[in-house]
Coordinates of C-alpha atoms in Angstrom, one line a residue:
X1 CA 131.6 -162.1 160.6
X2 CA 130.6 -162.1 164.6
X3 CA 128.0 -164.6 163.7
X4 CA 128.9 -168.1 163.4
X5 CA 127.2 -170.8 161.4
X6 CA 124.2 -171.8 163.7
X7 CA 123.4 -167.9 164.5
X8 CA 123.8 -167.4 160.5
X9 CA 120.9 -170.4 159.9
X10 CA 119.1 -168.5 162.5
X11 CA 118.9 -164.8 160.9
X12 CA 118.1 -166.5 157.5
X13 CA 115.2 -167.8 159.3
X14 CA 114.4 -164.4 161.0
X15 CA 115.0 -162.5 157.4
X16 CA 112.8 -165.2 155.4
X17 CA 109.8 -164.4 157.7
X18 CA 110.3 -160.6 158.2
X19 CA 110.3 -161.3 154.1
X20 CA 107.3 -162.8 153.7
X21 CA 105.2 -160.8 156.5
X22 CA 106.2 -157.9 155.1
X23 CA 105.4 -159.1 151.5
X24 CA 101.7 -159.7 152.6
X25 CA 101.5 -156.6 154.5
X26 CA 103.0 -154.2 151.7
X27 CA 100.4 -156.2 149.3
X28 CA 97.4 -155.3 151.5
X29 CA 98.0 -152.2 152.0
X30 CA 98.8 -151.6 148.5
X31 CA 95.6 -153.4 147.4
X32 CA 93.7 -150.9 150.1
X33 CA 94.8 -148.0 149.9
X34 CA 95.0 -147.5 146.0
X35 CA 90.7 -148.7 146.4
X36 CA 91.3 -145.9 148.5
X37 CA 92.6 -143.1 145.9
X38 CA 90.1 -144.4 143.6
X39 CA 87.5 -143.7 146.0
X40 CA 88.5 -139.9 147.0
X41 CA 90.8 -138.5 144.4
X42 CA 89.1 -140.8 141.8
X43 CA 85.4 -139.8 142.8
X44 CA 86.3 -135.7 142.5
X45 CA 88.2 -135.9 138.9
X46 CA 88.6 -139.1 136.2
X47 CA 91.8 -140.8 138.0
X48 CA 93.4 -143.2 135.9
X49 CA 94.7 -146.4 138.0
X50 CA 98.4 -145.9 137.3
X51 CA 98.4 -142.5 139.0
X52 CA 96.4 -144.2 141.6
X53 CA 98.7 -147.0 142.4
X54 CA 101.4 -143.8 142.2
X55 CA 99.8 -142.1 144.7
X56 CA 99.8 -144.9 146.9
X57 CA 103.4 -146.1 146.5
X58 CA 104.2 -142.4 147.5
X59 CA 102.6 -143.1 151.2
X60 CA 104.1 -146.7 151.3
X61 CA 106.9 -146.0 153.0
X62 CA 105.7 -143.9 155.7
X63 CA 103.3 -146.9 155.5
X64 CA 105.9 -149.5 156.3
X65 CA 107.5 -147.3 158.8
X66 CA 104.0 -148.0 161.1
X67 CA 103.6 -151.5 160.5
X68 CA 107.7 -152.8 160.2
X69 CA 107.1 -153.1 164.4
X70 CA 104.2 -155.4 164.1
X71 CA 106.0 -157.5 160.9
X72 CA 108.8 -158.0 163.3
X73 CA 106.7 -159.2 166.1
X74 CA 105.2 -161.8 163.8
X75 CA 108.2 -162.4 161.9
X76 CA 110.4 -163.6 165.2
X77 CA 107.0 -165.6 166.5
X78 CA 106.9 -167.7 162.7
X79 CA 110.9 -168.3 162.6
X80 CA 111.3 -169.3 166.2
X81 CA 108.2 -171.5 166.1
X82 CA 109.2 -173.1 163.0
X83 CA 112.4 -173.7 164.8
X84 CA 110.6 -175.1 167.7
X85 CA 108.1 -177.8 165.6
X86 CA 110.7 -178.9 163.5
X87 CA 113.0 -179.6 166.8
X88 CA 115.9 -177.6 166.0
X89 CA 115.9 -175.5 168.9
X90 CA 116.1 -178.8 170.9
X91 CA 119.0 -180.0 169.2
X92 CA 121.2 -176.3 169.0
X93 CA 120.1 -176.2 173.3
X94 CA 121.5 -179.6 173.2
X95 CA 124.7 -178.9 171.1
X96 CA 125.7 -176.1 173.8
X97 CA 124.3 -172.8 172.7
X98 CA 122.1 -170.9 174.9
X99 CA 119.1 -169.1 174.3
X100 CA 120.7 -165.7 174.7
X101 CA 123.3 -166.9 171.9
X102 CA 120.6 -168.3 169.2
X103 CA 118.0 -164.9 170.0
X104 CA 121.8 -162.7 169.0
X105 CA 120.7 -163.0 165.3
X106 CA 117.7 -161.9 166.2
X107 CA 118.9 -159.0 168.2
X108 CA 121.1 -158.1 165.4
X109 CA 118.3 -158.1 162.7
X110 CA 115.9 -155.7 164.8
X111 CA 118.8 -153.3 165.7
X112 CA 119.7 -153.0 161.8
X113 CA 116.2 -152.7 160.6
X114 CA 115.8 -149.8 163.2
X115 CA 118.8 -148.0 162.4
X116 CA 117.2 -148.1 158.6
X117 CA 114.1 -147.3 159.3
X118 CA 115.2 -144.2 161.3
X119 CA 117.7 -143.0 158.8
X120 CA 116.6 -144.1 155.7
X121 CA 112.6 -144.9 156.0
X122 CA 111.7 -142.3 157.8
X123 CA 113.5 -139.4 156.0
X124 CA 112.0 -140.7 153.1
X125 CA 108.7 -141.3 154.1
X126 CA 108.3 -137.7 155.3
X127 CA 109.9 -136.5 151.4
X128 CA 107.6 -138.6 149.6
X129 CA 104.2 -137.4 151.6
X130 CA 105.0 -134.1 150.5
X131 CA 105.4 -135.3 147.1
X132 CA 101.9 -136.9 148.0
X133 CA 100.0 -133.5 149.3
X134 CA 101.3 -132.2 146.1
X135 CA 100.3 -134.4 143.4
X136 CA 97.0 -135.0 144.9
X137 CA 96.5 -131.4 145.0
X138 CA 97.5 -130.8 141.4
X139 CA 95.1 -133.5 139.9
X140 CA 92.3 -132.1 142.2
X141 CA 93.0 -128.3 140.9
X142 CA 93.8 -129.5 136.9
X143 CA 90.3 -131.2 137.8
X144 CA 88.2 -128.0 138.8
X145 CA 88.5 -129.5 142.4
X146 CA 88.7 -126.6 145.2
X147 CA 90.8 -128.0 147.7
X148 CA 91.1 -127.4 151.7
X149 CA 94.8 -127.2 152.6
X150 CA 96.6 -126.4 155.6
X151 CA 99.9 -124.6 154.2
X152 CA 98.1 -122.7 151.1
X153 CA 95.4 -120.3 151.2
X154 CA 95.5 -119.7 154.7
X155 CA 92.6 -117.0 156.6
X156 CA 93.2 -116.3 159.7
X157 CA 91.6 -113.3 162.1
X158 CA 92.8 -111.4 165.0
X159 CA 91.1 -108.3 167.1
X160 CA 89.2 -106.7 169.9
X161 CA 86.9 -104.9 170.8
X162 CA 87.2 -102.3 168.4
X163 CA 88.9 -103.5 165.8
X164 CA 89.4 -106.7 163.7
X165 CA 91.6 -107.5 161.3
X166 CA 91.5 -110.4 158.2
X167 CA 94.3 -112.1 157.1
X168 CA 94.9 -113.9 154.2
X169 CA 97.7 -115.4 153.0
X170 CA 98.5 -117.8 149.8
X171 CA 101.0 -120.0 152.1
X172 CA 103.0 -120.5 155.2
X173 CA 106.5 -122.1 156.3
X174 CA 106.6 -125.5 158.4
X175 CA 107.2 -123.2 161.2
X176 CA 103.8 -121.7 161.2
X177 CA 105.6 -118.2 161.4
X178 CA 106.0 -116.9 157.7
X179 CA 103.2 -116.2 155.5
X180 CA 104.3 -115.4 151.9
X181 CA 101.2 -113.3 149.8
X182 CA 99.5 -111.8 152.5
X183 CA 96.8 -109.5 152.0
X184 CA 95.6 -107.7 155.2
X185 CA 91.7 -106.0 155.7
X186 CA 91.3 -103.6 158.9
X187 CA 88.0 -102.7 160.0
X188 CA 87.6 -100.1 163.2
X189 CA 84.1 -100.2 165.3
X190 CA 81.9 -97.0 165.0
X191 CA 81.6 -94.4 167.4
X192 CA 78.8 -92.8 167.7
X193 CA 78.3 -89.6 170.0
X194 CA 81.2 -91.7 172.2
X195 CA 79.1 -94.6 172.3
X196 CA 80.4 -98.2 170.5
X197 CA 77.6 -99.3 167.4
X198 CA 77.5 -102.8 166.4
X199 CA 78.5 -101.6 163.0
X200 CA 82.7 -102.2 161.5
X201 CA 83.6 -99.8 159.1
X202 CA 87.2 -100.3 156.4
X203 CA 90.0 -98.7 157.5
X204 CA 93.1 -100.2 155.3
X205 CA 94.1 -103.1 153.1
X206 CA 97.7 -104.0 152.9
X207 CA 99.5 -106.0 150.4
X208 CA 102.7 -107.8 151.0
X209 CA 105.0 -110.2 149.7
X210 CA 105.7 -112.0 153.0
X211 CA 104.9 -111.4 156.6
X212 CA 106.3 -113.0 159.6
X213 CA 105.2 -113.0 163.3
X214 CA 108.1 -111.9 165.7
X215 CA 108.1 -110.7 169.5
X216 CA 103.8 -110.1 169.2
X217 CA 104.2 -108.4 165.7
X218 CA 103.5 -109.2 162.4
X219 CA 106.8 -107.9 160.5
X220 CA 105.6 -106.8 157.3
X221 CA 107.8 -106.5 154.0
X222 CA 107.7 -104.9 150.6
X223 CA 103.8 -103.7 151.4
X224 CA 101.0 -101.4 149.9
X225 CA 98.5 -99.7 152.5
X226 CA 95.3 -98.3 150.9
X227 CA 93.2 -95.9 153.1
X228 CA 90.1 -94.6 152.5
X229 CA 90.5 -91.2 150.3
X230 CA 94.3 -91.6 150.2
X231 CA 96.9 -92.7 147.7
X232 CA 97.9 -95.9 147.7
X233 CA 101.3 -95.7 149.6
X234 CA 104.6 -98.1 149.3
X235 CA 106.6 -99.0 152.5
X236 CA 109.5 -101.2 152.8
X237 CA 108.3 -102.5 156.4
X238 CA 105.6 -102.3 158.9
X239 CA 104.6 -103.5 162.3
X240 CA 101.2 -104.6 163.4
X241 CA 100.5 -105.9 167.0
X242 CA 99.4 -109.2 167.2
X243 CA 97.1 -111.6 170.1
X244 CA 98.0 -114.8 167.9
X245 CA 99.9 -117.5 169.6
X246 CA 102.9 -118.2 167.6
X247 CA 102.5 -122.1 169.6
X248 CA 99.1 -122.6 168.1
X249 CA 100.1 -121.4 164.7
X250 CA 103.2 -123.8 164.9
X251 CA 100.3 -126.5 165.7
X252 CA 98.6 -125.8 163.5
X253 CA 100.0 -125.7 160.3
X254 CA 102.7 -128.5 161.0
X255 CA 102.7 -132.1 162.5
X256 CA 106.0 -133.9 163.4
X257 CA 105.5 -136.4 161.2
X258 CA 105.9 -134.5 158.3
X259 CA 109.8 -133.8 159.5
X260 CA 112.2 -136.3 158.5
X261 CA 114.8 -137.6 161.0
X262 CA 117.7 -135.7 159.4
X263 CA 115.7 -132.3 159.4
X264 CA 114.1 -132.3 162.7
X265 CA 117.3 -132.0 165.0
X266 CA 117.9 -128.1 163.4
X267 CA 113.9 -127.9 163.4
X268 CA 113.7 -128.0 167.4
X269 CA 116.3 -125.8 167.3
X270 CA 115.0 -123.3 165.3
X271 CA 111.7 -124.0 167.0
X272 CA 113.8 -123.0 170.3
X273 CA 115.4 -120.1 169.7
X274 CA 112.0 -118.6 168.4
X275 CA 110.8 -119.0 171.9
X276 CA 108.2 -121.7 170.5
X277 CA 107.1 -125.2 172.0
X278 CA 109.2 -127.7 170.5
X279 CA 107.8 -130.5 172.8
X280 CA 105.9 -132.5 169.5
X281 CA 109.0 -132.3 167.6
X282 CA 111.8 -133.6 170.4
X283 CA 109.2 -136.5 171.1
X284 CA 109.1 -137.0 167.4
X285 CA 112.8 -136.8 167.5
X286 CA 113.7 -138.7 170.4
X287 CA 111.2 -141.3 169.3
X288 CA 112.9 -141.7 166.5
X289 CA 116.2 -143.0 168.0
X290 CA 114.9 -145.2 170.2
X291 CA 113.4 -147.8 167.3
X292 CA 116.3 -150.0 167.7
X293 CA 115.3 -150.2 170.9
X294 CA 111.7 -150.6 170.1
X295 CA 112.3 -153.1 167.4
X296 CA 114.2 -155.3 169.5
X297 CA 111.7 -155.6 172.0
X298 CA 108.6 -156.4 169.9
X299 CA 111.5 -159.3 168.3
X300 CA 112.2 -160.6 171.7
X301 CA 108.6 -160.6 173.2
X302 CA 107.6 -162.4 169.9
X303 CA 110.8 -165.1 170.0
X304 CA 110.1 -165.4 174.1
X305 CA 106.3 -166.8 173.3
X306 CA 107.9 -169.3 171.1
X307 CA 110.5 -171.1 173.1
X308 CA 108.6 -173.2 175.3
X309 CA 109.1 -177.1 173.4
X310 CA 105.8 -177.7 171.8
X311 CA 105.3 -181.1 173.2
X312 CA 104.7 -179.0 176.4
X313 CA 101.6 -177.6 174.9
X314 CA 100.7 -174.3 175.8
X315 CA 102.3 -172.7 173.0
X316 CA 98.6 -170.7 171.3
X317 CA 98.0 -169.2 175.0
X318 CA 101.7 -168.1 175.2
X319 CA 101.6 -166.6 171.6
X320 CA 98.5 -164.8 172.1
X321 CA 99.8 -163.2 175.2
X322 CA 102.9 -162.2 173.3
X323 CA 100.7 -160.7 171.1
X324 CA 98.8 -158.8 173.2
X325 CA 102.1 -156.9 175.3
X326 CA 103.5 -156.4 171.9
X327 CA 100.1 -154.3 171.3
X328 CA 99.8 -152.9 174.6
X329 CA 103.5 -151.6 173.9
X330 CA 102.8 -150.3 170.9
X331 CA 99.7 -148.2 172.7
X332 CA 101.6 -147.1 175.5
X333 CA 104.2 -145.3 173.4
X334 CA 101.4 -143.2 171.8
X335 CA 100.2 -142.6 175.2
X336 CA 103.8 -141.6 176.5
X337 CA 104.5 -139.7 173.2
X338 CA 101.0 -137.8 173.8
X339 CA 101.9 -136.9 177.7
X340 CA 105.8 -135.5 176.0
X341 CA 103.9 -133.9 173.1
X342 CA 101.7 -132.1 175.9
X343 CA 104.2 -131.0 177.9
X344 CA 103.4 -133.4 181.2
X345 CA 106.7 -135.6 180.7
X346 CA 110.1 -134.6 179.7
X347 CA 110.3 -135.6 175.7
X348 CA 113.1 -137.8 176.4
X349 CA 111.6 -139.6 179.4
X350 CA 108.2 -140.0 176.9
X351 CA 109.8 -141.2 174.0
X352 CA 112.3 -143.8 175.8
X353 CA 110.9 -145.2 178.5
X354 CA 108.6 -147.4 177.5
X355 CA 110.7 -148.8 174.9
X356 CA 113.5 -149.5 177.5
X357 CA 110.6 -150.6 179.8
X358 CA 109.8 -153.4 177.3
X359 CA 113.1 -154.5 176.4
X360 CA 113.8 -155.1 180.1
X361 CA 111.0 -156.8 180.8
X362 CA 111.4 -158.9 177.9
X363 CA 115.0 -160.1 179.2
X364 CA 113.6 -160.3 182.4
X365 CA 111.5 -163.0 181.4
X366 CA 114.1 -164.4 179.3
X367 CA 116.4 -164.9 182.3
X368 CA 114.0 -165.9 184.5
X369 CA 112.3 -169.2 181.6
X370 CA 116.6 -169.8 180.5
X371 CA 118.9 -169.1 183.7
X372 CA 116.1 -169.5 186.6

């Protein structure tokens, strides 16, 4: 291994505290959020607490995937102080090894847990909130329970001036594009003498098995039209004209982190070649590959805090500082993501920079307290 015996003692330390953190956290979050389930699901239909705590163990990883940043932080901060009290890091200085050698395991452990977190966690998350969404929607409908959901039972309305036009439709794609079920209700103002009424008056109902919005069109298939006084009449396809924005309907009805890491690369894609805005999904995406990155700096920032010999004093100011960056971090990648997502930074440019910003400044300082 690249690792030799000191650096080895060293990642056991880092592993036994990301261990416990992350033991606490997992607890607490368990403890909350099934009180949670209890509360909402459990106040709507008799929940019994082993569903509950299933529920719950379905959002825990997506759970962990938000707080692994902040268990890492605090993990690096309790192994390298414990290090520091108990004079270690005094005698592996003295024995020849350099800060940038004994923070390597360090570096090693964060890098790893981000390259899990973005192939494993993440794709897995994203699986089992679906899983979620539809568990807690079939105890709420086996309950009597009417529920308010996004992809299923969607209305939506388009129109003009003189005419307006309802759509339902019992679900749509993660694209926001392909409504399967759709039942259509035209109504045409009334004229009268020339002149526009306030009244609306039925012009045609279709029934389809799917529709699908393409170049300003809804692309009906496999439809029934009923008009007033006429036979109902069978068509294999029709097209409508359409004011919805395909971009609002993609924003709509899907979020990015709903897309696992493994799916979202062909999702942008697709998104692409539709002619859609794919900015939310390649900062999602790009996000996603720079956690290493991320992960090491929130490690470094909290090991930095913690090498100043505690004999010195000093150490609670220099921890709480480290704290605080690590947070302020955190905040400015959702501030970044939010400028990519909108379209006022270039998704890459969003989603990396301020992790590369962070790590950089965290060696800076590094160099500066170990090399002068």
């Amino acid at each position: 291994m690249f690792l030799n015996r000191i650096q080895r003692y060293i990642l056991m330390q880092c592993i036994m505290g990301l261990l416990l953190v992350m033991t606490v956290f997992v607890v607490t979050i368990l403890l909350v959020d099934v009180v949670e389930q209890l509360r909402t699901v459990g106040g709507d239909i008799e929940l019994p607490p082993l569903i509950a705590v299933q529920l719950s163990l379905m959002k825990l990883p997506g759970l962990i995937e938000q707080t692994l940043p902040f268990g890492i932080l605090v993990a690096a901060m309790m192994a390298y102080s414990r290090l520091n009290v108990r004079s270690e890091l005094s005698v592996i200085r003295a024995s020849g090894v350099s800060a940038w050698q004994f923070l390597t395991p360090l570096v090693v452990m964060c890098v790893s847990l981000g390259l899990f977190s973005m192939m494993v966690l993440n794709p897995l998350g994203a699986r089992l909130s679906d899983q979620f969404e539809s568990l807690r929607n079939q105890l709420l409908v086996s309950g009597g329970v009417r529920i308010d959901s996004s992809k299923n039972d969607v209305w939506l309305r388009q129109g003009d001036g003189n005419s307006q036009i309802v759509i339902h439709a019992d679900s749509v794609d993660e694209t926001g594009q392909v409504f399967e079920g759709v039942k259509m209700l035209e109504e045409g103002r009334v004229y009268v003498n020339g002149q526009p009424t306030q009244r609306f008056e039925f012009v045609r109902r279709i029934d389809a098995e799917r529709a699908r919005i393409v170049g300003g069109f809804w692309q009906i298939d496999n439809l029934i039209e009923n008009e007033p006084g006429q036979p109902p009449r069978t068509m294999p396809s029709l097209a409508i004209p359409t004011d919805l924005d395909p971009d609002t309907l993609l924003n709509r009805f899907t979020s990015p982190n709903t897309i696992g890491f493994w799916t979202l690369p062909h999702f942008v894609e697709q998104t692409r070649q539709a002619g859609l805005d794919s900015s939310r999904f390649a900062v999602r995406l790009y996000g996603l590959t720079a956690i290493p990155v991320f992960y090491t700096a929130m490690g470094l920032i909290g090991a930095i805090v913690c090498l100043r010999l505690s004999r010195l004093g000093g150490t609670s100011r220099l921890v709480a500082t480290g704290s605080v960056s690590a947070i302020g971090v955190f905040f400015i990648m959702q501030f970044s993501s939010s400028l990519g997502a909108s379209g006022a930074l270039p998704p890459i440019i969003a989603a990396w920079s301020p992790a590369l910003f962070a790590l950089f400044a965290s060696l800076t300082v590094l160099a500066y307290r170990e090399d002068g």
